[in-house]
PDB file of C-alpha atoms in Angstrom:
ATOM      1  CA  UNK A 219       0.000   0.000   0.000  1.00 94.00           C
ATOM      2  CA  UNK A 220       1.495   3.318  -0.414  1.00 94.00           C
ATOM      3  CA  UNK A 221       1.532   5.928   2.271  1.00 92.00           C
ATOM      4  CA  UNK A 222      -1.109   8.357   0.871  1.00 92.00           C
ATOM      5  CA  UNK A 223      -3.737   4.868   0.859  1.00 95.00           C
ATOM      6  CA  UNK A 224      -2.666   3.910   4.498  1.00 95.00           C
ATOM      7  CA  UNK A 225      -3.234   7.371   6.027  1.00 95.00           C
ATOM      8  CA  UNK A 226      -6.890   6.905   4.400  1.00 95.00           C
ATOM      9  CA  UNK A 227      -7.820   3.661   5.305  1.00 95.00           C
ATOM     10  CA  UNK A 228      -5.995   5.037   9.196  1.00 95.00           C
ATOM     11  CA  UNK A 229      -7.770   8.762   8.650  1.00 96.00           C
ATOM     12  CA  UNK A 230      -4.725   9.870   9.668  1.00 95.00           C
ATOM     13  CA  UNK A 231      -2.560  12.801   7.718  1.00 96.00           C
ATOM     14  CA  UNK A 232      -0.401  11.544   5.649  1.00 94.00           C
ATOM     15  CA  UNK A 233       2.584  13.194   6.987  1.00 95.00           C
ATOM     16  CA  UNK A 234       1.766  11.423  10.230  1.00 96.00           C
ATOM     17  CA  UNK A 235       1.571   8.088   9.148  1.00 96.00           C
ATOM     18  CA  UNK A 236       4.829   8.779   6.930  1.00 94.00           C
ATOM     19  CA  UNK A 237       6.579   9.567   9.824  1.00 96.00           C
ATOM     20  CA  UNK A 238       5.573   6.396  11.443  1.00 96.00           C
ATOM     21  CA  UNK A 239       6.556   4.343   8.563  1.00 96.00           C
ATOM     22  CA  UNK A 240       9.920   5.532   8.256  1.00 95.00           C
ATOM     23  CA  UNK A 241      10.478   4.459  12.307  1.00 95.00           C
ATOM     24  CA  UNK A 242       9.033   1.348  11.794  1.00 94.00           C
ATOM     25  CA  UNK A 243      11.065   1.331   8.956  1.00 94.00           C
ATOM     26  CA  UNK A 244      14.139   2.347  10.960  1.00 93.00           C
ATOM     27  CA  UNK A 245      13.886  -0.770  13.238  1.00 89.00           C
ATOM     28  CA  UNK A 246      13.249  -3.319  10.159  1.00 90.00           C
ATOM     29  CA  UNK A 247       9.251  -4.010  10.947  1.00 92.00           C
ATOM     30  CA  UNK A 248       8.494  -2.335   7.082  1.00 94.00           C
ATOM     31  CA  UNK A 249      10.312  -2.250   3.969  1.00 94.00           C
ATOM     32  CA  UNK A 250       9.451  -0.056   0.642  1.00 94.00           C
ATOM     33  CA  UNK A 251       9.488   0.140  -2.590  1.00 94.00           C
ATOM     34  CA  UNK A 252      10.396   3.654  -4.552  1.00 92.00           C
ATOM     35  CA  UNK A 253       8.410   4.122  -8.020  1.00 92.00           C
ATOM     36  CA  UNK A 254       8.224   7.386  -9.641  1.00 90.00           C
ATOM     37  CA  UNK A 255       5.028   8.475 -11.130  1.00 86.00           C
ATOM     38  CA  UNK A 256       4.833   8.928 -14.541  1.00 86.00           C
ATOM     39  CA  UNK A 257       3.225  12.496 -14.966  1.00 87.00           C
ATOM     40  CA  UNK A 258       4.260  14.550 -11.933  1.00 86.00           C
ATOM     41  CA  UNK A 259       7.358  13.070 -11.822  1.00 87.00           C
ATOM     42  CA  UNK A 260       6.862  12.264  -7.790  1.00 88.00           C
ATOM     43  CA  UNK A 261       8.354   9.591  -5.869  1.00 89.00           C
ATOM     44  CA  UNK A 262       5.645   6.834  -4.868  1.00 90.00           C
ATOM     45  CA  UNK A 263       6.503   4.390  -1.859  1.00 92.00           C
ATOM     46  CA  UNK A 264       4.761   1.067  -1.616  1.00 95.00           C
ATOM     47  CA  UNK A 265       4.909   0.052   1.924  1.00 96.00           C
ATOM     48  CA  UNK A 266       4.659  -3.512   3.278  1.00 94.00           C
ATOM     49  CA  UNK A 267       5.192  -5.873   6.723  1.00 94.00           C
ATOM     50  CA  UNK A 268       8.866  -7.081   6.962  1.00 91.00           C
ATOM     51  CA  UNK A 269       7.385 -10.956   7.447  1.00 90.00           C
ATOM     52  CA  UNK A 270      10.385 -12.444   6.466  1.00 86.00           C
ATOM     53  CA  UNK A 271      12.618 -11.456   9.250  1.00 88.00           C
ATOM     54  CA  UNK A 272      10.009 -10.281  12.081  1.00 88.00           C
ATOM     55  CA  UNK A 273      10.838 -13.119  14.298  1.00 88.00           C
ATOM     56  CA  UNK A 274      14.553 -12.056  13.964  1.00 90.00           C
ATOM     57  CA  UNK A 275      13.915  -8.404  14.801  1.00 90.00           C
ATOM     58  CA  UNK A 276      11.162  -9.067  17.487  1.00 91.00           C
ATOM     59  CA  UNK A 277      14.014 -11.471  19.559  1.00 93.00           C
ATOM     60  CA  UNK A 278      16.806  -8.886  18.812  1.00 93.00           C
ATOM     61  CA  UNK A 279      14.314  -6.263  20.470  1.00 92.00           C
ATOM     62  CA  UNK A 280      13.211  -8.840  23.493  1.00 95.00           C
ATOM     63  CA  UNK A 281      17.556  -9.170  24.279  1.00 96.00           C
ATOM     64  CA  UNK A 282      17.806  -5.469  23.974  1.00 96.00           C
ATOM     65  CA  UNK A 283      15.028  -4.948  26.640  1.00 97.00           C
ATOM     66  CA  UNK A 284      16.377  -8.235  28.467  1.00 98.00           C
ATOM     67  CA  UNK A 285      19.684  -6.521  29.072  1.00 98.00           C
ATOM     68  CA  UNK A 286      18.107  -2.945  29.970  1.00 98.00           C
ATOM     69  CA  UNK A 287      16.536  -4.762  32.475  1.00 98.00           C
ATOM     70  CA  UNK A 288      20.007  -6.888  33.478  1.00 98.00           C
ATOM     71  CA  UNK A 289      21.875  -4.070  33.707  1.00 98.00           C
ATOM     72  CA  UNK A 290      19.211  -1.788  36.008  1.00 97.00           C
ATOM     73  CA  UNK A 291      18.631  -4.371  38.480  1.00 98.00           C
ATOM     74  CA  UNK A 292      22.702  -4.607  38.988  1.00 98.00           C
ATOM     75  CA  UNK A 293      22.586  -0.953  39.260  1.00 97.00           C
ATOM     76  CA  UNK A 294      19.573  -1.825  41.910  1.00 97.00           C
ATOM     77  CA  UNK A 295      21.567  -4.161  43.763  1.00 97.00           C
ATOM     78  CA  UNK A 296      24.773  -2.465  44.139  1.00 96.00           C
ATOM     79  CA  UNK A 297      23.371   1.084  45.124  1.00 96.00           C
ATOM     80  CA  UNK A 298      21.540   2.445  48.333  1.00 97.00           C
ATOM     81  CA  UNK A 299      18.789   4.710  47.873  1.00 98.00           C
ATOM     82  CA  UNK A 300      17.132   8.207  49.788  1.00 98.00           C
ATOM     83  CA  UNK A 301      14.004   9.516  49.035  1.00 97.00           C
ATOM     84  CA  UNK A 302      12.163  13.110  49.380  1.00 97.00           C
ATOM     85  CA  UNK A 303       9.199  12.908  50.807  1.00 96.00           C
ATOM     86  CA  UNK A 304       7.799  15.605  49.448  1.00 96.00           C
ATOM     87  CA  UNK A 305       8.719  15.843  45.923  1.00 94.00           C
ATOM     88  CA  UNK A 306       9.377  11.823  45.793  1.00 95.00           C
ATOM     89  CA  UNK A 307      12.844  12.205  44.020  1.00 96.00           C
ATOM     90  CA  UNK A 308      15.361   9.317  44.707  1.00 96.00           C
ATOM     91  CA  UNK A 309      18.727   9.928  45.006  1.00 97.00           C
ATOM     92  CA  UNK A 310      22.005   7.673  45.492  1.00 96.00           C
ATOM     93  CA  UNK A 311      23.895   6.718  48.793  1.00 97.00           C
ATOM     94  CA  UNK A 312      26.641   9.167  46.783  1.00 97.00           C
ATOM     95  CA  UNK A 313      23.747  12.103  46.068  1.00 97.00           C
ATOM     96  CA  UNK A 314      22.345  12.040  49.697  1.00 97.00           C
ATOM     97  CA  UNK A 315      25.764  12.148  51.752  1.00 97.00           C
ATOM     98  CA  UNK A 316      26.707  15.088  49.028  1.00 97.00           C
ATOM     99  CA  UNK A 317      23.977  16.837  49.971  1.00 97.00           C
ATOM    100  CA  UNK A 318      23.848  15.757  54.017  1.00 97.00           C
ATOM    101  CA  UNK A 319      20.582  13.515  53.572  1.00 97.00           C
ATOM    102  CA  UNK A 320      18.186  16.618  52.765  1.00 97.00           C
ATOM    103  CA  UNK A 321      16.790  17.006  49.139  1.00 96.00           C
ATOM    104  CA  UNK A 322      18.922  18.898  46.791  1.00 95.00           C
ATOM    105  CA  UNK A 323      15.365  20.794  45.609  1.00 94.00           C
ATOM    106  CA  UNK A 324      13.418  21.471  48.768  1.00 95.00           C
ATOM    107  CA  UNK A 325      15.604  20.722  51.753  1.00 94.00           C
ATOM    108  CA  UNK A 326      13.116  18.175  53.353  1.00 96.00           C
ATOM    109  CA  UNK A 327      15.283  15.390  55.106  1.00 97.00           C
ATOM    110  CA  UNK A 328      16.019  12.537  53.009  1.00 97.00           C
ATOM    111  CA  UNK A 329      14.450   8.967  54.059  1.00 97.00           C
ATOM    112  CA  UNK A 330      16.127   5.560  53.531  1.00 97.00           C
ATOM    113  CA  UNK A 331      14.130   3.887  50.492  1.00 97.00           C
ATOM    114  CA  UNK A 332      14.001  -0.209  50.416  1.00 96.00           C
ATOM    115  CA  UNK A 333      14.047  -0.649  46.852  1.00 95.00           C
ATOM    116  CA  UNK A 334      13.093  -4.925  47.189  1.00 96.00           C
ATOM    117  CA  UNK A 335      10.004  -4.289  45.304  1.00 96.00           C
ATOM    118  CA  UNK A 336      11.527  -2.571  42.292  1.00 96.00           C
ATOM    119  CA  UNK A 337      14.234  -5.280  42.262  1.00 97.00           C
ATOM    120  CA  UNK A 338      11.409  -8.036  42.304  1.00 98.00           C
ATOM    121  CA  UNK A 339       9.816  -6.658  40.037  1.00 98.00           C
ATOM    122  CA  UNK A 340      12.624  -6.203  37.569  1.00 98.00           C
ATOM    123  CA  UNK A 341      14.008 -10.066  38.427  1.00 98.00           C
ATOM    124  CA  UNK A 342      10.539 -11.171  37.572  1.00 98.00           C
ATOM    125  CA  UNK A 343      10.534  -9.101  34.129  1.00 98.00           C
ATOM    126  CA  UNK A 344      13.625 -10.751  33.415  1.00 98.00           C
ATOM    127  CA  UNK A 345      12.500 -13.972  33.841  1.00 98.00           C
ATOM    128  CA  UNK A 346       9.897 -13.910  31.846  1.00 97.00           C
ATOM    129  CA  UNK A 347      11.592 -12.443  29.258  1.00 97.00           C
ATOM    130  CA  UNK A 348      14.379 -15.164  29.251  1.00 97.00           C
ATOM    131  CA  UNK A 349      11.612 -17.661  29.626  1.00 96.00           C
ATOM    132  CA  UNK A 350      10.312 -16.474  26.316  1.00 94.00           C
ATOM    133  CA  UNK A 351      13.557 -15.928  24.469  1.00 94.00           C
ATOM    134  CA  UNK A 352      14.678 -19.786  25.314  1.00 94.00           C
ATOM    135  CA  UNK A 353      11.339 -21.338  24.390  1.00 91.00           C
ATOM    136  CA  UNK A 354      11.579 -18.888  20.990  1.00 87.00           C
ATOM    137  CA  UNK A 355      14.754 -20.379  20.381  1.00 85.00           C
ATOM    138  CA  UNK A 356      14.327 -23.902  20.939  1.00 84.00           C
ATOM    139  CA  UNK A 357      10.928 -23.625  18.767  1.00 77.00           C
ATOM    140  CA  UNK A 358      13.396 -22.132  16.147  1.00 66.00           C
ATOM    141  CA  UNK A 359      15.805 -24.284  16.078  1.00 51.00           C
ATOM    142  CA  UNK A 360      13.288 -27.400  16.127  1.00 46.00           C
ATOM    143  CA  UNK A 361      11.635 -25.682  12.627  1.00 46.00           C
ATOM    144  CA  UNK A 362      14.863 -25.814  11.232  1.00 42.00           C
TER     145      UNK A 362
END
């Protein structure tokens, strides 16, 4: 379909849904096809779904998000946290002795924060996410 047909079927402008296309483009999901029309002389793109190599790009973006997650939850477990209480900002061990335990912002005296929920919630994440990436792989290498 070409851009200007999309935004119609979408009612959406057409600049709009070029702009998406080109991002979704960006990261592999879409590929097009340039034609130039006859009497203007204007450049027509056909878009279409990437099918051939979606599973590819969708497991390359599940490890990308699978080591986001890796690498926050070391950052969780090897730092010590402070809160405000009134604005909510969190701030390191490092921030909150620079600043002698009172927020940076307001002044309000800093409280320890137990981050063990954030860190449970980001080992569960991962685990799912692993979960899926080995079953994804075994299935793929059993269609081979």
């Amino acid at each position: 379909m070409t851009d200007d047909e999309i935004a119609s079927k979408l009612n959406m402008k057409v600049n709009d849904v070029r702009k998406r296309l080109y991002s979704l483009s960006e990261q592999g999901f879409v590929v097009s096809r340039r034609t130039r029309e006859k009497e203007k002389g204007w450049y027509i793109y056909f878009w279409k779904p990437n099918l051939d190599h979606i599973n590819e790009i969708l497991m390359e973006r599940k490890r990308q998000i699978l080591n986001k997650l890796q690498s926050r939850l070391e950052y969780e477990s090897s730092n010590t946290f402070y809160i405000c209480s009134r604005d909510m900002n969190r701030y390191s061990f490092e921030e909150a002795f620079e600043n002698e335990f009172k927020c940076p912002r307001c002044g309000t005296p800093l409280e320890y924060y137990d981050s063990d929920k954030v860190k449970q919630f980001l080992s569960e994440k991962i685990k799912a996410i692993e979960k899926e990436i080995n079953e994804e792989t075994k299935n793929g290498t059993q269609d081979s």
